[in-house]
CSV table of C-alpha atoms in Angstrom, one decimal:
chain,number,residue,atom,x,y,z
A,1,GLN,CA,0.2,0.1,0.0
A,2,LYS,CA,1.0,3.5,-1.1
A,3,GLU,CA,1.9,6.0,1.7
A,4,VAL,CA,-0.5,8.7,0.0
A,5,GLU,CA,-3.0,7.8,-2.6
A,6,GLN,CA,-5.0,9.6,-5.4
A,7,ASN,CA,-6.9,8.7,-7.8
A,8,SER,CA,-4.9,9.6,-10.7
A,9,GLY,CA,-7.8,10.8,-13.3
A,10,PRO,CA,-8.5,12.5,-15.2
A,11,LEU,CA,-11.3,14.0,-13.5
A,12,SER,CA,-13.5,16.0,-15.5
A,13,VAL,CA,-15.7,19.0,-14.7
A,14,PRO,CA,-17.5,21.8,-16.8
A,15,GLU,CA,-16.4,25.4,-15.8
A,16,GLY,CA,-18.2,26.8,-13.1
A,17,ALA,CA,-18.8,23.5,-11.1
A,18,ILE,CA,-16.9,22.0,-7.9
A,19,ALA,CA,-14.0,19.9,-8.4
A,20,SER,CA,-13.5,17.5,-5.5
A,21,LEU,CA,-9.8,16.2,-5.7
A,22,ASN,CA,-9.3,13.2,-2.4
A,23,CYS,CA,-6.2,11.5,-1.1
A,24,THR,CA,-6.0,9.1,1.4
A,25,TYR,CA,-2.6,8.9,3.8
A,26,SER,CA,-1.4,5.3,5.8
A,27,ASP,CA,0.6,7.1,8.5
A,28,ARG,CA,-1.5,7.5,11.6
A,29,VAL,CA,0.6,10.3,13.0
A,30,SER,CA,0.8,12.6,10.1
A,31,GLN,CA,0.1,16.0,11.2
A,32,SER,CA,0.7,18.2,8.3
A,33,PHE,CA,-0.7,18.1,4.6
A,34,PHE,CA,-0.4,20.0,1.5
A,35,TRP,CA,-2.0,20.6,-1.8
A,36,TYR,CA,0.1,21.3,-4.9
A,37,ARG,CA,-0.9,22.3,-8.5
A,38,GLN,CA,1.4,21.2,-11.0
A,39,TYR,CA,0.8,22.4,-14.6
A,40,SER,CA,2.5,20.5,-17.5
A,41,GLY,CA,6.0,21.6,-17.9
A,42,LYS,CA,6.0,23.7,-14.7
A,43,SER,CA,7.1,23.1,-10.9
A,44,PRO,CA,4.7,21.9,-8.1
A,45,GLU,CA,2.9,24.9,-6.4
A,46,LEU,CA,2.0,25.1,-3.0
A,47,ILE,CA,-1.7,26.2,-2.9
A,48,MET,CA,-2.9,24.9,0.8
A,49,SER,CA,-1.7,24.1,3.8
A,50,ILE,CA,-4.0,22.2,7.0
A,51,TYR,CA,-3.0,21.0,10.1
A,52,SER,CA,-5.9,20.6,11.8
A,53,ASN,CA,-9.5,18.6,11.6
A,54,GLY,CA,-12.2,20.3,9.7
A,55,ASP,CA,-12.1,22.8,6.6
A,56,LYS,CA,-9.8,25.2,5.9
A,57,GLU,CA,-10.7,28.0,3.0
A,58,ASP,CA,-8.9,30.5,0.9
A,59,GLY,CA,-10.8,32.0,-1.9
A,60,ARG,CA,-12.0,29.4,-4.1
A,61,PHE,CA,-10.0,26.5,-2.8
A,62,THR,CA,-11.0,24.5,0.5
A,63,ALA,CA,-9.0,21.9,2.0
A,64,GLN,CA,-10.9,19.5,4.0
A,65,LEU,CA,-9.1,17.2,6.7
A,66,ASN,CA,-10.3,14.0,8.6
A,67,LYS,CA,-7.4,12.5,10.7
A,68,ALA,CA,-9.7,9.5,12.0
A,69,SER,CA,-10.4,8.4,8.2
A,70,GLN,CA,-6.8,9.2,7.2
A,71,TYR,CA,-8.7,11.4,4.4
A,72,VAL,CA,-7.7,14.7,3.0
A,73,SER,CA,-9.5,16.6,0.1
A,74,LEU,CA,-9.6,19.6,-1.7
A,75,LEU,CA,-12.5,21.3,-2.9
A,76,ILE,CA,-12.5,24.0,-6.2
A,77,ARG,CA,-15.6,26.1,-6.5
A,78,ASP,CA,-16.2,27.7,-9.9
A,79,SER,CA,-13.8,25.8,-11.9
A,80,GLN,CA,-12.1,27.5,-14.3
A,81,PRO,CA,-10.0,26.2,-17.5
A,82,SER,CA,-6.8,27.8,-15.8
A,83,ASP,CA,-7.3,25.3,-12.8
A,84,SER,CA,-6.6,22.5,-15.4
A,85,ALA,CA,-3.8,20.7,-13.8
A,86,THR,CA,-2.3,17.8,-11.9
A,87,TYR,CA,-2.9,18.3,-8.2
A,88,LEU,CA,-0.5,16.6,-5.8
A,89,CYS,CA,-1.3,15.7,-2.4
A,90,ALA,CA,1.7,15.7,0.3
A,91,VAL,CA,2.0,14.9,3.7
A,92,TYR,CA,4.6,14.5,6.3
A,93,ASN,CA,5.0,11.0,8.0
A,94,ALA,CA,6.5,10.0,11.3
A,95,GLY,CA,10.0,10.1,9.8
A,96,ASN,CA,9.4,13.8,8.9
A,97,MET,CA,9.8,12.9,5.3
A,98,LEU,CA,7.5,14.8,2.8
A,99,THR,CA,5.3,11.7,0.9
A,100,PHE,CA,3.4,13.0,-1.9
A,101,GLY,CA,1.2,11.2,-3.6
A,102,GLY,CA,1.0,10.3,-7.6
A,103,GLY,CA,-1.3,13.4,-8.2
A,104,THR,CA,-4.7,13.7,-10.2
A,105,ARG,CA,-5.0,15.4,-13.2
A,106,LEU,CA,-8.1,17.6,-13.8
A,107,MET,CA,-10.0,19.0,-16.7
A,108,VAL,CA,-12.4,21.9,-16.6
A,109,LYS,CA,-13.9,22.1,-19.5
A,110,PRO,CA,-15.0,25.1,-20.9
B,1,ASN,CA,13.0,37.5,-3.9
B,2,ALA,CA,13.7,34.8,-6.1
B,3,GLY,CA,13.0,31.4,-3.8
B,4,VAL,CA,14.4,28.3,-5.2
B,5,THR,CA,16.8,29.1,-8.2
B,6,GLN,CA,18.2,25.9,-10.0
B,7,THR,CA,20.5,25.8,-13.0
B,8,PRO,CA,20.7,24.6,-15.8
B,9,LYS,CA,17.2,24.5,-16.8
B,10,PHE,CA,17.9,22.3,-19.8
B,11,GLN,CA,20.8,20.0,-20.6
B,12,VAL,CA,21.5,17.3,-22.6
B,13,LEU,CA,24.5,14.4,-21.8
B,14,LYS,CA,25.9,11.9,-23.6
B,15,THR,CA,26.2,8.6,-21.2
B,16,GLY,CA,28.9,8.1,-18.8
B,17,GLN,CA,29.6,12.4,-18.7
B,18,SER,CA,29.1,14.0,-15.5
B,19,MET,CA,27.7,17.1,-14.4
B,20,THR,CA,26.6,18.9,-11.5
B,21,LEU,CA,23.3,20.6,-10.9
B,22,GLN,CA,23.1,23.5,-9.1
B,23,CYS,CA,20.2,25.0,-6.3
B,24,ALA,CA,20.3,28.1,-4.2
B,25,GLN,CA,17.5,29.6,-2.0
B,26,ASP,CA,17.3,32.7,-0.6
B,27,MET,CA,14.5,32.2,1.6
B,28,ASN,CA,16.9,31.4,4.8
B,29,HIS,CA,15.3,27.6,5.1
B,30,ASN,CA,17.1,25.0,6.8
B,31,SER,CA,16.4,21.9,4.7
B,32,MET,CA,16.6,21.1,1.7
B,33,TYR,CA,15.9,18.4,-1.1
B,34,TRP,CA,16.4,16.8,-4.4
B,35,TYR,CA,13.8,14.9,-6.2
B,36,ARG,CA,13.4,13.4,-9.9
B,37,GLN,CA,9.8,13.2,-11.6
B,38,ASP,CA,9.2,11.1,-14.1
B,39,PRO,CA,5.6,10.0,-16.0
B,40,GLY,CA,3.6,7.8,-14.0
B,41,MET,CA,6.3,7.6,-11.4
B,42,GLY,CA,5.4,11.0,-9.2
B,43,LEU,CA,8.4,12.9,-7.3
B,44,ARG,CA,11.0,10.5,-5.8
B,45,LEU,CA,13.4,11.8,-3.4
B,46,ILE,CA,16.8,11.6,-4.2
B,47,TYR,CA,19.0,13.3,-1.5
B,48,TYR,CA,18.1,15.6,1.2
B,49,SER,CA,19.9,17.6,3.8
B,50,ALA,CA,17.8,18.4,7.1
B,51,SER,CA,20.2,21.1,7.9
B,52,GLU,CA,23.3,22.8,6.9
B,53,GLY,CA,26.6,20.0,7.3
B,54,THR,CA,24.4,16.9,7.0
B,55,THR,CA,23.1,14.9,3.9
B,56,ASP,CA,21.1,11.9,3.6
B,57,LYS,CA,19.7,9.7,1.3
B,58,GLY,CA,16.2,9.2,0.0
B,59,GLU,CA,14.1,6.7,-1.8
B,60,VAL,CA,16.2,6.8,-5.1
B,61,PRO,CA,20.0,7.6,-4.4
B,62,ASN,CA,21.9,5.2,-6.5
B,63,GLY,CA,23.8,6.9,-9.0
B,64,TYR,CA,23.7,10.4,-7.6
B,65,ASN,CA,26.2,12.3,-5.2
B,66,VAL,CA,25.2,15.5,-3.0
B,67,SER,CA,27.2,18.7,-1.1
B,68,ARG,CA,25.2,21.4,1.2
B,69,LEU,CA,27.8,23.5,0.3
B,70,ASN,CA,26.5,26.0,2.6
B,71,LYS,CA,22.9,27.1,3.9
B,72,ARG,CA,21.9,28.8,0.8
B,73,GLU,CA,23.1,25.9,-1.6
B,74,PHE,CA,22.6,22.2,-2.5
B,75,SER,CA,24.4,20.7,-5.5
B,76,LEU,CA,23.2,17.3,-6.9
B,77,ARG,CA,25.9,15.3,-8.9
B,78,LEU,CA,26.0,12.9,-11.3
B,79,GLU,CA,29.4,11.2,-11.7
B,80,SER,CA,28.6,8.5,-14.8
B,81,ALA,CA,25.3,9.6,-16.4
B,82,ALA,CA,23.0,6.7,-17.8
B,83,PRO,CA,20.1,6.8,-20.0
B,84,SER,CA,17.9,5.9,-16.7
B,85,GLN,CA,18.7,9.1,-15.2
B,86,THR,CA,16.8,10.9,-18.0
B,87,SER,CA,14.1,12.8,-16.2
B,88,VAL,CA,13.1,16.3,-14.4
B,89,TYR,CA,15.0,17.5,-11.4
B,90,PHE,CA,13.6,19.6,-9.0
B,91,CYS,CA,15.1,20.9,-6.0
B,92,ALA,CA,13.2,22.2,-2.8
B,93,SER,CA,13.3,23.7,0.5
B,94,THR,CA,11.6,24.5,3.9
B,95,SER,CA,12.3,26.2,6.8
B,96,TRP,CA,11.8,23.3,9.4
B,97,GLN,CA,11.5,19.6,7.9
B,98,GLY,CA,8.3,17.9,9.4
B,99,ASN,CA,6.0,20.6,9.9
B,100,GLN,CA,6.4,23.6,6.9
B,101,PRO,CA,5.7,23.3,3.4
B,102,GLN,CA,8.4,22.4,0.7
B,103,HIS,CA,9.2,25.3,-1.9
B,104,PHE,CA,10.1,24.3,-5.4
B,105,GLY,CA,12.7,25.4,-8.2
B,106,ASP,CA,11.7,25.5,-11.6
B,107,GLY,CA,13.2,22.2,-12.2
B,108,THR,CA,16.0,21.0,-14.7
B,109,ARG,CA,15.2,18.8,-17.6
B,110,LEU,CA,18.1,16.2,-18.1
B,111,SER,CA,18.3,13.9,-21.2
B,112,ILE,CA,20.9,11.5,-21.0
B,113,LEU,CA,21.5,9.9,-25.0
């Protein structure tokens, strides 16, 4: 079992819809969670950090964390074609190493 | 504020050649990392430096060496390049390992013929 799992997609949503991206992790002691966006041919860009159970909102982005279920998600409201990218979930494990999921490719269709 | 700067951005090598990838950060971060990213493989950690003066192996260290030259700079060396090392290489840094997010450079696209 991979330490951080994501559905590779592609996840296709129409413009204006809510995109829901999910991530599960295996290390119960993980405390720090991040979402990165990576456009094709570019480097990963941090878009959200979350450390506590519940929701954290930043503009059109909401990160949700449920430590009991070992689940973290990213919601993108009013999705735009410019949101089309690969989204990487990253989690610090017990060894203080940041482990990345394989990424979910999101396609927002006009 | 440049963040994390990697040089070169592109490089083509012949099998057996050596080269060093350079990385520098201006954020006063303590920890620095080298990753490679291949299609379908995600980001894989090659080496890291938790703090100045220390380096450790990551998931895929074979064929690579690193040097933490000072707090700002962390270089990755390929001693004898092989086609399997064709990849995109990213350098990243963070203030404190285990809690803070990592910030990435723009990457080096390396092809080994």
